[in-house]
Tab-separated table of C-alpha atoms and ligand atoms in Angstrom:
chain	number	residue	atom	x	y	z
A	1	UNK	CA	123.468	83.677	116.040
A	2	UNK	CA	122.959	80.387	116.882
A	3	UNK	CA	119.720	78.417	118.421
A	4	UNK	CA	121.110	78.662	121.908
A	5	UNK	CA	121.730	82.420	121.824
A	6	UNK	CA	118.272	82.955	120.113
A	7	UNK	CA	117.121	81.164	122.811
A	8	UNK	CA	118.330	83.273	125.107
A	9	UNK	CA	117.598	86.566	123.992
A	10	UNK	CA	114.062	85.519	122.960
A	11	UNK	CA	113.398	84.114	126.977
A	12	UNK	CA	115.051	87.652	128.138
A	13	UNK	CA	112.060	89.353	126.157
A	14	UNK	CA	109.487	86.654	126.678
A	15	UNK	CA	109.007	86.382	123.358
A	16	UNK	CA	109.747	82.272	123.270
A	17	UNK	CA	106.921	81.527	120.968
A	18	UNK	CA	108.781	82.381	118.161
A	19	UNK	CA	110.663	78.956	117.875
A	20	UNK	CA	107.227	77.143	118.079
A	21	UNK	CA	107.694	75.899	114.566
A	22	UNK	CA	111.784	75.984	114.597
A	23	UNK	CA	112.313	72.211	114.284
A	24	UNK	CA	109.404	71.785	111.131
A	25	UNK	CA	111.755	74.610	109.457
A	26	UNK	CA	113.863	73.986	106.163
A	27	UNK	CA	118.059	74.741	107.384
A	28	UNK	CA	117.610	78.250	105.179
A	29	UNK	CA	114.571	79.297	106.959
A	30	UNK	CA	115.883	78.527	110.085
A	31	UNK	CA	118.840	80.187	109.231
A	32	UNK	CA	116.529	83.237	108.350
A	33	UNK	CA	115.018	82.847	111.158
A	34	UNK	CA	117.791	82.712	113.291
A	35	UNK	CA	118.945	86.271	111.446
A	36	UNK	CA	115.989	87.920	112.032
A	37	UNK	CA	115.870	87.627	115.779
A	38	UNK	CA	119.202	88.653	115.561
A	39	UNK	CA	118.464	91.580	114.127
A	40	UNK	CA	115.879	92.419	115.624
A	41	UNK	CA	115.397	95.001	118.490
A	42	UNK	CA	112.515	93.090	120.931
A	43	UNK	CA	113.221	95.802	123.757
A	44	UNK	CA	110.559	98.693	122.055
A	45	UNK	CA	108.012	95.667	122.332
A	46	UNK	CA	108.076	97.493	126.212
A	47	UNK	CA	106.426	100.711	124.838
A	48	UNK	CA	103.100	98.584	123.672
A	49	UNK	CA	102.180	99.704	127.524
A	50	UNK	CA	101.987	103.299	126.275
A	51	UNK	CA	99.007	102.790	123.781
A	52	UNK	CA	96.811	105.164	124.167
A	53	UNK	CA	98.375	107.523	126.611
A	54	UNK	CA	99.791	111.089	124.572
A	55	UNK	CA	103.527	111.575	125.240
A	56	UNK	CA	104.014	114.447	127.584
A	57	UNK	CA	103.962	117.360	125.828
A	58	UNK	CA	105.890	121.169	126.451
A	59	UNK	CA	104.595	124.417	126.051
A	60	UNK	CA	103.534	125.477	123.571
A	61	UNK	CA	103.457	128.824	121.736
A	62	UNK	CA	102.285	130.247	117.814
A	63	UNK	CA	105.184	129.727	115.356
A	64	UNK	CA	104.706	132.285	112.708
A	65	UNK	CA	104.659	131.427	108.768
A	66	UNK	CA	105.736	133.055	105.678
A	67	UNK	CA	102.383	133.632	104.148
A	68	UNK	CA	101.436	132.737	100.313
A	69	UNK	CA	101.071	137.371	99.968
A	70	UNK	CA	104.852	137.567	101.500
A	71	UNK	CA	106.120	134.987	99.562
A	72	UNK	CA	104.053	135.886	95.813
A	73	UNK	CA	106.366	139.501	96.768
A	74	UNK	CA	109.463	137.990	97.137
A	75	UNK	CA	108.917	135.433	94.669
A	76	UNK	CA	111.548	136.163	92.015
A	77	UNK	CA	114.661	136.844	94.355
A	78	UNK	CA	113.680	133.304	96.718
A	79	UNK	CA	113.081	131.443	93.150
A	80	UNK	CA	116.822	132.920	91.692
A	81	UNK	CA	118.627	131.596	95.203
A	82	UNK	CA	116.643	128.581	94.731
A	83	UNK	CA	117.596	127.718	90.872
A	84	UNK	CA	121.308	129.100	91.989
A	85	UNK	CA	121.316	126.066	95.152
A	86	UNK	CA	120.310	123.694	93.012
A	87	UNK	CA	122.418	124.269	89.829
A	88	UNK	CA	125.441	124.099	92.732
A	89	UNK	CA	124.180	120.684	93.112
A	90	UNK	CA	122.883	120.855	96.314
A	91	UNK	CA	119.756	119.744	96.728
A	92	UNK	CA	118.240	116.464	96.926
A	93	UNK	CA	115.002	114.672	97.307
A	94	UNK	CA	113.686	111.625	99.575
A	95	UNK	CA	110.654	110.263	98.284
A	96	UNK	CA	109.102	108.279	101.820
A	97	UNK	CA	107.805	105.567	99.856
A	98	UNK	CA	108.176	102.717	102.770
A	99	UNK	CA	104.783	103.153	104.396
A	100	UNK	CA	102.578	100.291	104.207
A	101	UNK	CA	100.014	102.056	102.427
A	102	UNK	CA	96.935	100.091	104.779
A	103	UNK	CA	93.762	102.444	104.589
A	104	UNK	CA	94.126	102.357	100.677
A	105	UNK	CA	94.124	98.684	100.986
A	106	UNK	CA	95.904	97.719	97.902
A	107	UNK	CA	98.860	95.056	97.891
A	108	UNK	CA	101.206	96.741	95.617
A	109	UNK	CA	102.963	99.977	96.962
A	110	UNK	CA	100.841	102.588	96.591
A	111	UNK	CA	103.018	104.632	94.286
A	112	UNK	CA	101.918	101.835	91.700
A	113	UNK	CA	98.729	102.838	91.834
A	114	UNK	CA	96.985	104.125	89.303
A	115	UNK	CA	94.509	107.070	89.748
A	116	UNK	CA	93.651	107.638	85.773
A	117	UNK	CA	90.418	107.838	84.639
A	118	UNK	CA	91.164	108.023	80.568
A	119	UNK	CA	94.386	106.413	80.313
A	120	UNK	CA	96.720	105.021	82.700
A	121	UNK	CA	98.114	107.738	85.926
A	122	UNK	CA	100.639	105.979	88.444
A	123	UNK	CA	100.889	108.041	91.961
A	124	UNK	CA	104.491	107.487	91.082
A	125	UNK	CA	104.138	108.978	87.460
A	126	UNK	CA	102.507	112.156	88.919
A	127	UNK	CA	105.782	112.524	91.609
A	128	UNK	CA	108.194	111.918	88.958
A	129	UNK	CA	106.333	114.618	86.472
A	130	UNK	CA	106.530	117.009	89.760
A	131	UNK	CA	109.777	116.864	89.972
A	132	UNK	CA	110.446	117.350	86.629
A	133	UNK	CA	108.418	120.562	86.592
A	134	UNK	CA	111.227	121.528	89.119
A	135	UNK	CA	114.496	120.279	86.586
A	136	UNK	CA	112.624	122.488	83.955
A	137	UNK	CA	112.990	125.690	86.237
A	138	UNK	CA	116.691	124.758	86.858
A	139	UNK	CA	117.626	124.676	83.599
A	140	UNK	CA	117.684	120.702	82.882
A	141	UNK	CA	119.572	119.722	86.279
A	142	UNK	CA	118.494	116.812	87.719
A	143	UNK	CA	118.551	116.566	90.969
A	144	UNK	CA	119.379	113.295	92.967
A	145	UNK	CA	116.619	111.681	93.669
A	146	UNK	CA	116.703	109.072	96.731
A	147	UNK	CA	113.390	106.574	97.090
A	148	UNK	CA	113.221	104.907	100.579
A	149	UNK	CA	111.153	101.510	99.631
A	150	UNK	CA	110.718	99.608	102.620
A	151	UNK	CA	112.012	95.147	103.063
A	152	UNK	CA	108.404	94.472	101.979
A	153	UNK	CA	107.565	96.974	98.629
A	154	UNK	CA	111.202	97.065	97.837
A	155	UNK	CA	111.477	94.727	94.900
A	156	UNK	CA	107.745	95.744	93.912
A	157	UNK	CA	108.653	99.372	93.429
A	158	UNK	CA	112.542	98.997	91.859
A	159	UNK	CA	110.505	96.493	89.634
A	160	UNK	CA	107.488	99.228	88.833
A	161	UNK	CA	109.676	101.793	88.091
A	162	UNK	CA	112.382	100.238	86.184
A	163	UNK	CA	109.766	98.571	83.529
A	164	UNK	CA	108.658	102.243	83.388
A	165	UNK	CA	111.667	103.669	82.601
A	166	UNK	CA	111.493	105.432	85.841
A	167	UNK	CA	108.588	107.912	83.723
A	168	UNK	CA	111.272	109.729	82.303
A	169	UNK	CA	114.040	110.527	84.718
A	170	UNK	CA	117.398	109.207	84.529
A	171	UNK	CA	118.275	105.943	86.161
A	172	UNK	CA	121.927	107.507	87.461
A	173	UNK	CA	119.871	110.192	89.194
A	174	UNK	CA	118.413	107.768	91.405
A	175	UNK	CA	119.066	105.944	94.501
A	176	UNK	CA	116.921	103.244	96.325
A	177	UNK	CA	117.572	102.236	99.924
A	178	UNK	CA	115.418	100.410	102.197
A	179	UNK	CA	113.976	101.215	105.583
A	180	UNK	CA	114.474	100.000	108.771
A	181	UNK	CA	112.169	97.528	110.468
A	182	UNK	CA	110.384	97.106	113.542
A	183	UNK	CA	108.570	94.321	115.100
A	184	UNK	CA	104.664	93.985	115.224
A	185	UNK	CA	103.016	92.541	118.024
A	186	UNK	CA	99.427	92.366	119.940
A	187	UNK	CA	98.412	94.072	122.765
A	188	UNK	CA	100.408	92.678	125.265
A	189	UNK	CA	103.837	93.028	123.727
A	190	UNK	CA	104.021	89.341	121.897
A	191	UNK	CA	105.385	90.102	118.461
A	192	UNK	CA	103.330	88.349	116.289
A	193	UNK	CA	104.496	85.519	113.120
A	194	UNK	CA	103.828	86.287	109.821
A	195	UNK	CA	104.649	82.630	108.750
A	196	UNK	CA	106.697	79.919	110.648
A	197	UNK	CA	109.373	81.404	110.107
A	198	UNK	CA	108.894	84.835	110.427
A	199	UNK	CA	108.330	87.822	113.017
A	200	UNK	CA	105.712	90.033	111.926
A	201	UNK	CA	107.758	93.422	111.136
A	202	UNK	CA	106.828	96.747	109.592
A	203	UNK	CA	108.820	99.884	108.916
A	204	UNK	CA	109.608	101.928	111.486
A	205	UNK	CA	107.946	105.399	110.667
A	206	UNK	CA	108.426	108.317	108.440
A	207	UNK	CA	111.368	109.546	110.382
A	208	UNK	CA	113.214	106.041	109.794
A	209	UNK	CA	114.778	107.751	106.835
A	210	UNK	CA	117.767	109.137	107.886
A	211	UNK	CA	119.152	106.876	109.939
A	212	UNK	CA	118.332	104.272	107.017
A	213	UNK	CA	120.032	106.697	104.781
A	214	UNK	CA	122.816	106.902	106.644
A	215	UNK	CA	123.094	103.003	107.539
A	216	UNK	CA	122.588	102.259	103.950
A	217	UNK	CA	126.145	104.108	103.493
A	218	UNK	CA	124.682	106.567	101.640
A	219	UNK	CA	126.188	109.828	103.363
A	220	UNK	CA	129.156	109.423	101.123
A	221	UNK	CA	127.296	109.827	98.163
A	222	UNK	CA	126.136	113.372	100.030
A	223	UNK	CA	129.137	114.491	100.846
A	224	UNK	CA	130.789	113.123	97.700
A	225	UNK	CA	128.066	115.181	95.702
A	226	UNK	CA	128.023	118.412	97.587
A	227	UNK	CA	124.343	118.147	98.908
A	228	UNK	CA	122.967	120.304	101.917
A	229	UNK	CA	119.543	120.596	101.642
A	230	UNK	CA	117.297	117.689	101.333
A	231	UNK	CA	113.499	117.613	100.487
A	232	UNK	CA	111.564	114.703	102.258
A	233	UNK	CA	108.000	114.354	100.497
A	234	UNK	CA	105.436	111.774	101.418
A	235	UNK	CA	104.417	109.353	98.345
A	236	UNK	CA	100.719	109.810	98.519
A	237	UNK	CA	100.111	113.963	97.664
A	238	UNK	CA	100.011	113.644	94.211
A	239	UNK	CA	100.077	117.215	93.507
A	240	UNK	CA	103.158	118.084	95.462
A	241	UNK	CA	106.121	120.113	94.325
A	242	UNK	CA	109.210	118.980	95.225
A	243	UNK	CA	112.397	120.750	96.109
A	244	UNK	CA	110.773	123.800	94.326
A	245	UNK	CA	113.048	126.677	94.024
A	246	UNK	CA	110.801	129.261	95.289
A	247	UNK	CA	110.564	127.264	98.722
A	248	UNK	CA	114.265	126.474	98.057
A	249	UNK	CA	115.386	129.890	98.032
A	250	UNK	CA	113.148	130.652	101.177
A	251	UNK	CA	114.360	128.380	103.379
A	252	UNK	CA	118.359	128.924	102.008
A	253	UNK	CA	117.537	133.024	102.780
A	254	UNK	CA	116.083	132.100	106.062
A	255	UNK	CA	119.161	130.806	107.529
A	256	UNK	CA	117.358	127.982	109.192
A	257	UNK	CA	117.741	124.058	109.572
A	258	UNK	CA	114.521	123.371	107.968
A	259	UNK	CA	111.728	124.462	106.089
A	260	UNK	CA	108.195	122.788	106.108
A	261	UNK	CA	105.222	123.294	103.821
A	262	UNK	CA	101.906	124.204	105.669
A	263	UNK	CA	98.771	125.064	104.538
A	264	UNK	CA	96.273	127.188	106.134
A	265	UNK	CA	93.606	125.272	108.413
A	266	UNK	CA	90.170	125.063	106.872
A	267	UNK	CA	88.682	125.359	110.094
A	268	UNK	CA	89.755	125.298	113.753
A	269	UNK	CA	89.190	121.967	114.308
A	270	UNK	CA	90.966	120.237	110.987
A	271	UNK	CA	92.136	117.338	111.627
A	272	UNK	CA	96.025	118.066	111.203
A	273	UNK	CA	99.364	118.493	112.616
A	274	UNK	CA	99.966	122.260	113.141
A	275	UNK	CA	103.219	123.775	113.322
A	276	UNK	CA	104.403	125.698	116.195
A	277	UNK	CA	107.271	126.323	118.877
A	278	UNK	CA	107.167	123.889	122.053
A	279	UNK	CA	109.373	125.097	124.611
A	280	UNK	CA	110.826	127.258	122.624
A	281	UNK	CA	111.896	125.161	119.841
A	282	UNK	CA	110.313	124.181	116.671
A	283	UNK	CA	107.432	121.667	116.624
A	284	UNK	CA	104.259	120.046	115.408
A	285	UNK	CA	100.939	120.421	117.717
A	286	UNK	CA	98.689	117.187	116.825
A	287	UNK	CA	95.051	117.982	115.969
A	288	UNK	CA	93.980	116.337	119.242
A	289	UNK	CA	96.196	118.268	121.333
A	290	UNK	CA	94.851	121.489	121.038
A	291	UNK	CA	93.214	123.184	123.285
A	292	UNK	CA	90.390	125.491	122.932
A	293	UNK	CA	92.647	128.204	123.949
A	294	UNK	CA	94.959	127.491	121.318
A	295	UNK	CA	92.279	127.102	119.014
A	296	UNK	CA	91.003	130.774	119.432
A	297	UNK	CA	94.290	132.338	120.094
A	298	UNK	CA	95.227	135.121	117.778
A	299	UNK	CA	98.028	136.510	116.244
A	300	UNK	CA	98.533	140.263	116.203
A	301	UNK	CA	96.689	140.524	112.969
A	302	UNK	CA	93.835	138.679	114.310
A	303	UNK	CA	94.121	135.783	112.277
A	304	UNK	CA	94.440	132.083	114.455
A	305	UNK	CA	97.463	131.619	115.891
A	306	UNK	CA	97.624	127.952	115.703
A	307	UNK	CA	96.728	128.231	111.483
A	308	UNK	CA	98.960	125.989	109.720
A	309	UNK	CA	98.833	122.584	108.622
A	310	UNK	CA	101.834	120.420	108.318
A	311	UNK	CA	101.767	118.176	104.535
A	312	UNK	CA	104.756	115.984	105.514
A	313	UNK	CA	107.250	117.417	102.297
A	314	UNK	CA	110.438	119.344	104.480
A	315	UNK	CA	113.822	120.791	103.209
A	316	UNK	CA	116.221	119.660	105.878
A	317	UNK	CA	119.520	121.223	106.094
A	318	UNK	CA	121.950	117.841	105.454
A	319	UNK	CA	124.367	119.206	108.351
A	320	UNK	CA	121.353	120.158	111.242
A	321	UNK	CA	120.310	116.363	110.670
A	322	UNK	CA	123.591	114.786	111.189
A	323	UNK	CA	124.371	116.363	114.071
A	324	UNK	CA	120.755	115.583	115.667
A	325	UNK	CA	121.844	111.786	114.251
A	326	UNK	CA	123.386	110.464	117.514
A	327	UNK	CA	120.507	110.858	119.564
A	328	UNK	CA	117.569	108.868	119.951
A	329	UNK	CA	113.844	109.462	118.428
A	330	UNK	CA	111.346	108.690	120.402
A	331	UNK	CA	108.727	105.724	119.455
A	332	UNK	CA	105.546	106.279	119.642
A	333	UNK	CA	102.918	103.420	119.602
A	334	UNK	CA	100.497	102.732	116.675
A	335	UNK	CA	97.415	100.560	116.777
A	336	UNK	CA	96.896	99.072	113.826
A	337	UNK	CA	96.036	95.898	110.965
A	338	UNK	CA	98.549	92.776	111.392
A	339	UNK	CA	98.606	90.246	109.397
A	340	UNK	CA	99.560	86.975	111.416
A	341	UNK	CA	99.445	83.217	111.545
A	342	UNK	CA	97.133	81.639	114.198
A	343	UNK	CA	97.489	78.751	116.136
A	344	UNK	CA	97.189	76.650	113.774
A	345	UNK	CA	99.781	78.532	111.584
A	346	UNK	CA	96.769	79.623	108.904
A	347	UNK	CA	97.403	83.024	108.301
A	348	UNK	CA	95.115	85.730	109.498
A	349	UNK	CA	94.315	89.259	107.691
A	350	UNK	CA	92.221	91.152	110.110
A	351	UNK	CA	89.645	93.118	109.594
A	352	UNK	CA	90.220	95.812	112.396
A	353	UNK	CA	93.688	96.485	114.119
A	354	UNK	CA	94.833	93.537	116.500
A	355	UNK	CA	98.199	95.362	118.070
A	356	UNK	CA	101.164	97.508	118.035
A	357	UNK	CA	103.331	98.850	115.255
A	358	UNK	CA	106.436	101.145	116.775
A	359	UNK	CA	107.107	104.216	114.969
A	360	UNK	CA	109.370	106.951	114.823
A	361	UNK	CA	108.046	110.804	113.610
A	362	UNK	CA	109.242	113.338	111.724
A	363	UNK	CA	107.740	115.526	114.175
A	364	UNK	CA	110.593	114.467	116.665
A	365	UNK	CA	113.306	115.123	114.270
A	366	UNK	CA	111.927	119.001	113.616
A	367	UNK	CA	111.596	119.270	117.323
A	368	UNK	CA	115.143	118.419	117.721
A	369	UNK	CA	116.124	121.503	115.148
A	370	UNK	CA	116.710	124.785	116.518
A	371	UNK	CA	115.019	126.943	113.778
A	372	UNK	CA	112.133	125.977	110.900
A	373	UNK	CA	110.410	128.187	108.400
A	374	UNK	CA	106.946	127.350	107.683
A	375	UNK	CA	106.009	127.781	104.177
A	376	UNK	CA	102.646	128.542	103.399
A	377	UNK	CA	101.555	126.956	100.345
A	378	UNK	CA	98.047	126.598	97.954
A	379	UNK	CA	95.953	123.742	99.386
A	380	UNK	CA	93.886	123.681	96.400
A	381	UNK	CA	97.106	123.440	94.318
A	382	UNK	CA	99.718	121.297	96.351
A	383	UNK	CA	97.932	119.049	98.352
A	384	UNK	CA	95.842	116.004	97.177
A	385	UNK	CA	96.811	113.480	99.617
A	386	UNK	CA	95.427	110.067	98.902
A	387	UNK	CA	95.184	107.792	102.238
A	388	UNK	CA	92.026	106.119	101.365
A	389	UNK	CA	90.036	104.372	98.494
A	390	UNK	CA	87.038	107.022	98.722
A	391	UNK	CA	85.948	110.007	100.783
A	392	UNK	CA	88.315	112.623	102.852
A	393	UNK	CA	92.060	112.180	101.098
A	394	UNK	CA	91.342	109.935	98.559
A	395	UNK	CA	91.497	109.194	95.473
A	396	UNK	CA	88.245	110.277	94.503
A	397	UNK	CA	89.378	113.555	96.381
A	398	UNK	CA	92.508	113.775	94.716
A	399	UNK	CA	91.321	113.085	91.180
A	400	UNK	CA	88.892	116.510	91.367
A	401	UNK	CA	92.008	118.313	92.607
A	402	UNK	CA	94.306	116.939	89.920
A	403	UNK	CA	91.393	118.070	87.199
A	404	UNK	CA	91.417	121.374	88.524
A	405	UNK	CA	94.896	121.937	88.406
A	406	UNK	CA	94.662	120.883	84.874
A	407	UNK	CA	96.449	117.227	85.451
A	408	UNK	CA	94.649	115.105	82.836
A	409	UNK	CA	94.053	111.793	84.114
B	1	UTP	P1	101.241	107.408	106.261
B	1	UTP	O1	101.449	107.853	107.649
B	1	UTP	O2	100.048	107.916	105.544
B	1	UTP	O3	101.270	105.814	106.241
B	1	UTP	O4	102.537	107.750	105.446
B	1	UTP	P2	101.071	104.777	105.074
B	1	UTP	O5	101.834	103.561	105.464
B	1	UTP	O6	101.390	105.332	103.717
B	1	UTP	O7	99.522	104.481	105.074
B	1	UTP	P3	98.585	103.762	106.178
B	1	UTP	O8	98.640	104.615	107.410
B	1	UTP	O9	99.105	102.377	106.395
B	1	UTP	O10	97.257	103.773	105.487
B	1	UTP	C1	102.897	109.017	105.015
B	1	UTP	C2	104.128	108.892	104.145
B	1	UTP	O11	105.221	108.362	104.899
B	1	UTP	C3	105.713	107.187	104.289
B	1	UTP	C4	104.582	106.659	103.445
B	1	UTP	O12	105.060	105.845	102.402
B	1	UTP	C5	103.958	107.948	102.959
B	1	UTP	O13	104.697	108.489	101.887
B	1	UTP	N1	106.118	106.245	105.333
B	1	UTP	C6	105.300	105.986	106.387
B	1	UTP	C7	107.324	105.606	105.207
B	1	UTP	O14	108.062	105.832	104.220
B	1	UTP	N2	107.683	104.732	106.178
B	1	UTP	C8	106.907	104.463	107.232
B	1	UTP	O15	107.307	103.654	108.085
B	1	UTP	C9	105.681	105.113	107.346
């Protein structure tokens, strides 16, 4: 693209400010530059307008789980079909490791963090040890493993892992590939600069992986390998298991697109995404959204209806998501922390959020599925999600849940 057609596009989105600095630029930065607003897609800078108002929502309805005493019954024949599917090489992993990581507030990816107390315990050490649990059960077979890092953690985290020797797993199991990027801008729809020469960007939410995945040329590798079921885990619940053959073998037996770990509420009003139906098809109720009604519905055992907490780690069926691929997720509209340069180009790190990051939800892409088991599994033994420094899903939090599952740290 060259400076006339950036100007162009940039005046068609009124975002002209972005060539304030242009003619101070070095030829490669203005080259970069002139990439980046190529690149970049200025039109969802129209949905800042939404902030603040819910998207319109169906109807909603209970979406029954298979409960921790159902499963512990059937444990041995879903745990055989689960060791069988992923002997056959069909199973993979995504570890969503492009988020920005914000409320924990450090500046390396948060997988590089280390929670040990003792001796040294990197969030990414604990994933990697999970999912070795899981090659153990299958009899040594590793399955692939691929790590979405994001434009700005990217060389941080191949970096990390590689001087670590990936903690044990082999390098020609795994598979890096970046995220996609949106723009950040303030309230009224002005992307922001990180530096002169730079839009402000940030990934473009947890469901950015696929179509990453898939841009990143990596369904060859899928098809190439024989994989149908992939396991999408978040990077912060250190205590997760991943692609475990017990919920392997459920969701395989269950005949559905997708299965999805919940865990029961610990009280009505817990502040989580709930799985349930929405007009008919599978969903995810946010805590806000629910009604009192839902919130004292039963089922017809008496227990709550709405019961079942969402912990962002899926097995999608490969084929159900390529299909869904064509269409378009919606973007929802995030308030949050943007770094930018001012008007004097001295860079600003605020304090409380100062705009509009555009994301796209994993809760869309179940929605868009016909069928989805949820899982129940142990809070107390697979969740310890760490969002924040200290307090509710922390570290601190996720420390006395590692001790207790006998994690030594
Ligand atoms: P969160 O929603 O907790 O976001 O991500 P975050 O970026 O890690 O943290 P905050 O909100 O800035 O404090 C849940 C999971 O989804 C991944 C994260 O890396 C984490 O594993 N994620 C999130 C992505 O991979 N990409 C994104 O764009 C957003």
């Amino acid at each position: 693209m060259n400076i006339e057609e950036a100007k162009e596009k940039l005046q068609k989105y009124g975002q002209e400010h972005v060539l304030k600095y242009y003619s101070e630029l070095s030829d490669s930065e203005k080259q970069e530059l002139l990439a980046q607003v190529e690149d970049t897609d200025f039109a969802v800078l129209a949905n800042c307008k939404n902030l603040g108002h819910a998207d319109k929502r169906g109807e909603f309805a209970p979406l029954a789980a298979l409960q921790v005493s159902e499963i512990e019954k059937r444990k041995d024949e879903f745990t055989k079909l689960g060791v069988e599917t992923i002997k056959a090489g069909k199973v993979a992993a995504v570890l969503l490791a492009g988020g920005m990581g914000t409320r924990l507030g450090s500046d390396n990816p948060k997988g590089m963090y280390d929670i040990g107390i003792t001796k040294p315990v990197y969030i990414f050490q604990r994933i990697i040890e999970n999912l070795l649990d899981t090659v153990k059960q299958a009899d040594g077979t590793y399955i692939r493993l691929f790590i979405m890092t994001s434009e700005k953690n990217n060389d941080a985290t191949v970096n990390f892992l590689k001087e670590k020797n990936f903690f044990g797993y082999p390098e020609d199991k795994i598979t890096f590939f970046k995220q996609e990027m949106a723009p950040a801008s303030d309230y009224d729809g002005k992307v922001y600069m990180e530096s002169k020469s730079r839009i402000s960007t940030s990934p473009n939410g947890n469901a950015g992986w696929y179509s990453s995945l898939l841009k990143a040329g990596l369904r060859d590798v899928i098809v190439k390998e024989g994989i149908e079921w992939i396991d999408i885990f978040a990077v912060d619940n250190v205590l997760q298991r991943i692609a475990d053959p017990c919920f392997v073998g459920a969701t395989v037996a269950a005949k559905v697109s997708c299965g999805a770990k919940v865990v029961r509420k610990n009280a009505p009003d817990e502040k989580v995404g709930v799985m349930c139906l929405e007009d008919g098809k599978p969903s995810i109720v946010e805590y806000y959204e629910l009604s009192q009604e839902m919130m004292d519905a039963k089922d017809e055992n008496g227990d709550p209806a709405y019961n079942y907490g969402v912990i962002l780690n899926y097995m999608f069926n490969e084929k159900a998501l390529y299909e869904i691929a064509q269409k378009e997720l919606p973007l929802h509209v995030v308030e949050k922390k943007i770094p930018y340069i001012d008007e004097n180009a001295n860079l600003v790190k605020p304090e409380t959020p100062n705009g509009c990051k555009f994301e796209q939800l994993v809760l869309d892409m179940i929605h868009m599925l016909d069928t989805c088991l949820p899982y129940e599994v142990v809070r107390e033994h697979e969740f310890a999600p760490i969002k924040n420094k200290t307090g509710v899903d922390s570290v601190e939090s996720a420390r006395e849940l590692c001790k207790k599952n006998g994690i030594e740290l």
